[in-house]
Every structure is written in structure tokens, then in C-alpha cells.
XYZ file of C-alpha atoms in Angstrom:
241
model
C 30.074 -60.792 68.910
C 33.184 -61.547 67.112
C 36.144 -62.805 69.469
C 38.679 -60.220 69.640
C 41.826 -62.651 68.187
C 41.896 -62.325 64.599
C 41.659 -64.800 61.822
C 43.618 -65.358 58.737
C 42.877 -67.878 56.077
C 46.177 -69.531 54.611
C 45.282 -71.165 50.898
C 47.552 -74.241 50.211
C 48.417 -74.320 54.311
C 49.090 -77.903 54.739
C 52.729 -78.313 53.418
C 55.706 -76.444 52.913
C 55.800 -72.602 52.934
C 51.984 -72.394 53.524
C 52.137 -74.551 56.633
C 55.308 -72.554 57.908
C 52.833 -68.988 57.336
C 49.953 -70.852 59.213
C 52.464 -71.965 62.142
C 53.572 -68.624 62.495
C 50.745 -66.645 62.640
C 49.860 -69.282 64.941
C 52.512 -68.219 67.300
C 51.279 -64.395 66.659
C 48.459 -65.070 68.205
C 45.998 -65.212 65.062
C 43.437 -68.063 64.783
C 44.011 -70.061 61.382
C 41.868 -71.503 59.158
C 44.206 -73.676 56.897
C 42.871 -74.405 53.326
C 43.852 -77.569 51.480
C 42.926 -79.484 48.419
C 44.016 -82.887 48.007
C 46.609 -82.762 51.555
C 43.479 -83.310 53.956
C 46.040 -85.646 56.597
C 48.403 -83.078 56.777
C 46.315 -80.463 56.769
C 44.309 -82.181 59.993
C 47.724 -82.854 61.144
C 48.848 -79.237 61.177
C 45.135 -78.078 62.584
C 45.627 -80.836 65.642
C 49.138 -79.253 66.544
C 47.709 -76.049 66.644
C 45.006 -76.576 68.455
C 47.149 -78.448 70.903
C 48.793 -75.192 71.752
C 45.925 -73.411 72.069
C 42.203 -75.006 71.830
C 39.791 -74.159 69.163
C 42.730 -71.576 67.664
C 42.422 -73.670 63.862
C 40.396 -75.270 61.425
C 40.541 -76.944 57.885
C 38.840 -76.281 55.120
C 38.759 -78.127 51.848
C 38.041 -76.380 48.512
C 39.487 -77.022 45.085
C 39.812 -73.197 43.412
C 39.206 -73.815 40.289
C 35.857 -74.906 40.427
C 33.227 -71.963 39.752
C 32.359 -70.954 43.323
C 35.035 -72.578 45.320
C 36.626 -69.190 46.276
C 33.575 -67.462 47.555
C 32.464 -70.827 49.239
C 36.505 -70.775 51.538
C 36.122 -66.972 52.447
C 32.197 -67.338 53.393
C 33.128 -70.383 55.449
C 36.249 -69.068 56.284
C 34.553 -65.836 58.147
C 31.880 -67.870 59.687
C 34.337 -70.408 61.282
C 35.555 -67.864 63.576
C 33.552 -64.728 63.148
C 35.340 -62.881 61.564
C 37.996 -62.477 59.000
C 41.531 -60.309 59.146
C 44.141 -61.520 56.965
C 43.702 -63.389 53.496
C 47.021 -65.167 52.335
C 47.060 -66.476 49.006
C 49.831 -69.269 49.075
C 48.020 -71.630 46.780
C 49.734 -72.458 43.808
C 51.205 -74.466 40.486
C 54.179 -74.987 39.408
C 55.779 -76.561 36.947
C 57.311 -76.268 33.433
C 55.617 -75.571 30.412
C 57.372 -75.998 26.843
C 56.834 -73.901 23.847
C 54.527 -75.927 21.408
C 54.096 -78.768 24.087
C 51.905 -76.478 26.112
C 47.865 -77.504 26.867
C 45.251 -76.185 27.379
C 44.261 -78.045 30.338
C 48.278 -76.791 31.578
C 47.146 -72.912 30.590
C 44.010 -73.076 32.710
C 45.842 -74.875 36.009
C 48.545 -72.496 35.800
C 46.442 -69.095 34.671
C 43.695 -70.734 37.288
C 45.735 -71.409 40.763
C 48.265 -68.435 40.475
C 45.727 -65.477 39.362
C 42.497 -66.244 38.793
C 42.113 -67.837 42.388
C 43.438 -65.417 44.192
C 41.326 -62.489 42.299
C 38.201 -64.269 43.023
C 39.452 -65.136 46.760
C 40.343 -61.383 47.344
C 37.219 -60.140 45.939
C 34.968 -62.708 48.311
C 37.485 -61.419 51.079
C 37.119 -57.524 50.611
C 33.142 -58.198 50.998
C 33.466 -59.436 54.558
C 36.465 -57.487 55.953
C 36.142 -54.523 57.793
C 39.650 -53.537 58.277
C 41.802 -56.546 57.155
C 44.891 -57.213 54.672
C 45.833 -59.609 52.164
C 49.542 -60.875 51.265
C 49.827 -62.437 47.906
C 52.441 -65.182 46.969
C 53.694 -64.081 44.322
C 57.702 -65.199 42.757
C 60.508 -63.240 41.292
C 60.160 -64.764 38.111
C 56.843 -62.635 38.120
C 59.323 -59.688 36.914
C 62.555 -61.853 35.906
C 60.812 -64.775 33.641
C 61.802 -68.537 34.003
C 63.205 -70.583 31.153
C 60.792 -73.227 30.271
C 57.840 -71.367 32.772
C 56.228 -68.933 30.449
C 52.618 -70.212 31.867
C 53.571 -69.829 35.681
C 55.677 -66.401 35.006
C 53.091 -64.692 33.380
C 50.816 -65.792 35.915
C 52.975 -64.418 38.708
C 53.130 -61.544 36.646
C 49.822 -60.947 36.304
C 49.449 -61.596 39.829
C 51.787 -58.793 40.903
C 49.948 -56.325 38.837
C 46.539 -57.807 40.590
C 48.271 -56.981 43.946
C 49.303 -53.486 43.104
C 45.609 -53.035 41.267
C 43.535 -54.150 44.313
C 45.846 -52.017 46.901
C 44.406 -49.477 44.867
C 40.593 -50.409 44.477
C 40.245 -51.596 48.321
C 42.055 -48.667 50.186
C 41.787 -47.607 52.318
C 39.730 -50.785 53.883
C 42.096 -53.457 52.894
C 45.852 -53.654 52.509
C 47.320 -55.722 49.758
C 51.000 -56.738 49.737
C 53.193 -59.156 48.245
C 55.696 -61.012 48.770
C 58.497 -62.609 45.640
C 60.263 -65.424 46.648
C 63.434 -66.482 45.519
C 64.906 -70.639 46.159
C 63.075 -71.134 49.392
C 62.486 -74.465 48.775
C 63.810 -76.866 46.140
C 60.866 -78.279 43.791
C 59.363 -81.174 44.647
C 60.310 -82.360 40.968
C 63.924 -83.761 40.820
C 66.331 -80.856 40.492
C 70.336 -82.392 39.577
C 73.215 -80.865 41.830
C 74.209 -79.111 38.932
C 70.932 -77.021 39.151
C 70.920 -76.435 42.899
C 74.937 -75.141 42.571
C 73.864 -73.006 39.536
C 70.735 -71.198 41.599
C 73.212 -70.777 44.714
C 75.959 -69.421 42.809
C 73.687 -66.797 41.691
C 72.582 -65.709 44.866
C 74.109 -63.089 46.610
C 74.040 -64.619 50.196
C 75.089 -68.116 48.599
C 72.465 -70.177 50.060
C 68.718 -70.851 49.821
C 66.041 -69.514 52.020
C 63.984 -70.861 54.275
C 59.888 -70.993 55.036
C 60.703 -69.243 58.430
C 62.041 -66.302 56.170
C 58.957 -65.848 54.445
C 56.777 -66.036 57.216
C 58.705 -63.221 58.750
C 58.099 -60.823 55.799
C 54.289 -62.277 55.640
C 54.481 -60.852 59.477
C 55.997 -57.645 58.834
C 52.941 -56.955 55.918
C 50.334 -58.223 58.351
C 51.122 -55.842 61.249
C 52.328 -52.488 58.849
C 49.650 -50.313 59.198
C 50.935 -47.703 56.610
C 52.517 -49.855 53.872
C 49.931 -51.107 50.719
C 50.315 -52.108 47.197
C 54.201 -53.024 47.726
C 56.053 -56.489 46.675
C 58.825 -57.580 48.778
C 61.552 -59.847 47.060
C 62.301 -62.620 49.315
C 65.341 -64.299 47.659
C 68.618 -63.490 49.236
C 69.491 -61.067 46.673
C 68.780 -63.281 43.321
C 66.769 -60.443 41.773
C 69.945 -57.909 41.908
């Protein structure tokens, strides 16, 4: 028999936000099974902290998602690594910029690949095995509000927004599915000038940038509402106004 606790699978968990999610869900009492793809030592790192604090509570599992299979391959070993499988979080994701008549192909497919196609796949492998579960896409506010020099990534966050609101529909009343649209959480890991961090501040409403903690507490909120499905929640101290 399943153990009681329940499971969630964080995609892209070792770093950043998605290691913040998996720490905090952590502390909520959920097992974790933290996905990485090329961040296996901090991913084991994370896993050993956790597990620390509370034996055999996480695991790691390495899959690239954009190989044919990948996705159903996480959630099948995802549910067998602790029986059972509650809450999908699809954190995984590219980023970067994309000029007009400089764009690839190869750019398209990483882009259109880790921010919808992924997650489809990785919801629809999910769905199969949960019984009463949820799943919180990552999505951006430049999903809705595009990014200058991003029309790859927006339109994949847009698409994925529309996948969000689409599946709430098609896996009710089963499976919740929720988003949440972050605003400047984190700076890029690309070099961003002063300039550029004043200019994204100054157009924020609460005059500063987030933090992961903030969007682990909306993830948090999603996971344990009952009644809410097929809703977005803009993370981003007001940027989207």
C-alpha cells in the first residue's frame, strides 16, 4: 500500500526557483522526487539535505525532456519511487533571447520543447497515474505581456498558459491544474547591466524583485486549494498592472 505522505515531482529542482519549490514542499511534509538534467551534484546535494531532515523523504531523477519518451519515463519512475504520485510541478525551462532573422531551428525546438511541449507530455503521463492529484505549471508574465527580443520563449509561455487552462478543463474533476506567472524573481543567469536591473525595478509596483520563497508560497496555496482549477496567478510584485 501506498504510504500516506504524498509525493510531488519538481522538473528542473536542483537550482534556483525549482530547488526553493522542492525545499518547501519539503517542509510541508510532501516527499520529493527532484528532476534534473545536466545539475546531477546539486541535485544529489539538495536530495542529501532533505533526506537529512527526514530519511528516505527524496530522490533524484535524471531525464532530458526532449528526448521522445523522457516524460513518460520521469512520471512512471516518478510514481514508482514512492508509490504514488500527488503533485506534478513543471519548473523546467529555457530561457533566453531569440532575434528576429537570427532565430534557429535547433533555438525553436529547445524553446517550443522545454516550456510546452514537456510539460504537455509530463501532464498527460501524470493524469494516467493520479487518482486525485494537481499540477502547477511555471509559466511567466511575458506569457500574456511579450518580451522584446523573446518571441520563442513568450509564445511558449503563452501557449503554455492556454495548455494550463485547457487541461483544468479535460482532467476535472480528477486533477487540478494551476499556474503560476512570475515576474523578476531572479536575475538571469546571463549578464544583465545595472541599467537593466534599475529599469525592471522601476517598473514594479513594490520596487524590488521577488524572491524563490515567494513563489513557493503561491505553488503552496495551489497545492492545498481544493476548489480553485484552471487559474494563473501573477507572481511579480505588481509588474503586470
Amino acid at each position: 500500500m501506498p504510504d500516506s505522505q504524498p509525493a510531488a515531482l519538481v522538473t528542473g529542482a536542483a537550482r534556483r526557483i525549482g530547488a526553493a519549490i522542492a525545499e518547501a514542499l519539503h517542509a510541508a511534509n510532501y516527499r520529493v522526487v527532484i528532476h534534473c538534467r545536466n545539475s546531477r551534484a546539486d541535485a544529489d546535494a539538495l536530495a542529501a539535505r532533505l533526506n537529512a531532515r527526514r530519511v528516505n523523504s527524496a530522490a533524484v531523477i535524471a531525464a532530458d525532456l526532449l528526448i521522445d519518451g523522457e516524460p513518460e519515463r520521469l512520471i512512471k519512475d516518478a510514481h514508482k519511487t514512492f508509490g504514488r504520485l500527488d503533485l506534478l510541478v513543471n519548473n523546467a525551462s529555457s530561457f533566453y533571447a531569440t532575434e528576429i532573422g537570427k532565430t534557429t531551428r535547433a533555438q525553436w525546438n529547445d524553446l517550443i520543447g522545454s516550456n510546452l511541449e514537456a510539460p504537455f507530455f509530463l501532464c498527460q503521463a501524470a493524469a494516467s497515474v493520479m487518482t486525485n492529484g494537481a499540477i502547477v505549471n511555471l509559466i511567466d508574465i511575458h506569457g500574456e505581456r511579450p518580451l522584446a527580443n523573446h518571441a520563442v520563449y513568450s509564445t511558449a509561455k503563452a501557449g503554455l498558459h492556454m495548455l494550463t487552462r485547457a487541461l483544468a478543463k479535460d482532467l476535472a474533476p480528477r486533477v487540478r491544474v494551476n499556474g503560476i506567472s512570475p515576474g523578476a524573481i531572479l536575475w538571469p543567469q546571463a549578464e544583465m547591466n545595472d541599467a537593466e536591473k534599475e529599469k525592471i525595478i522601476a517598473g514594479t509596483p513594490l520596487a524590488r524583485i521577488g524572491t524563490p520563497r515567494d513563489i513557493a508560497d503561491a505553488l503552496l496555496f495551489l497545492a492545498r486549494s481544493d476548489f480553485i482549477t484552471g487559474q494563473v496567478i501573477a507572481v511579480d510584485g505588481g509588474r503586470s498592472l
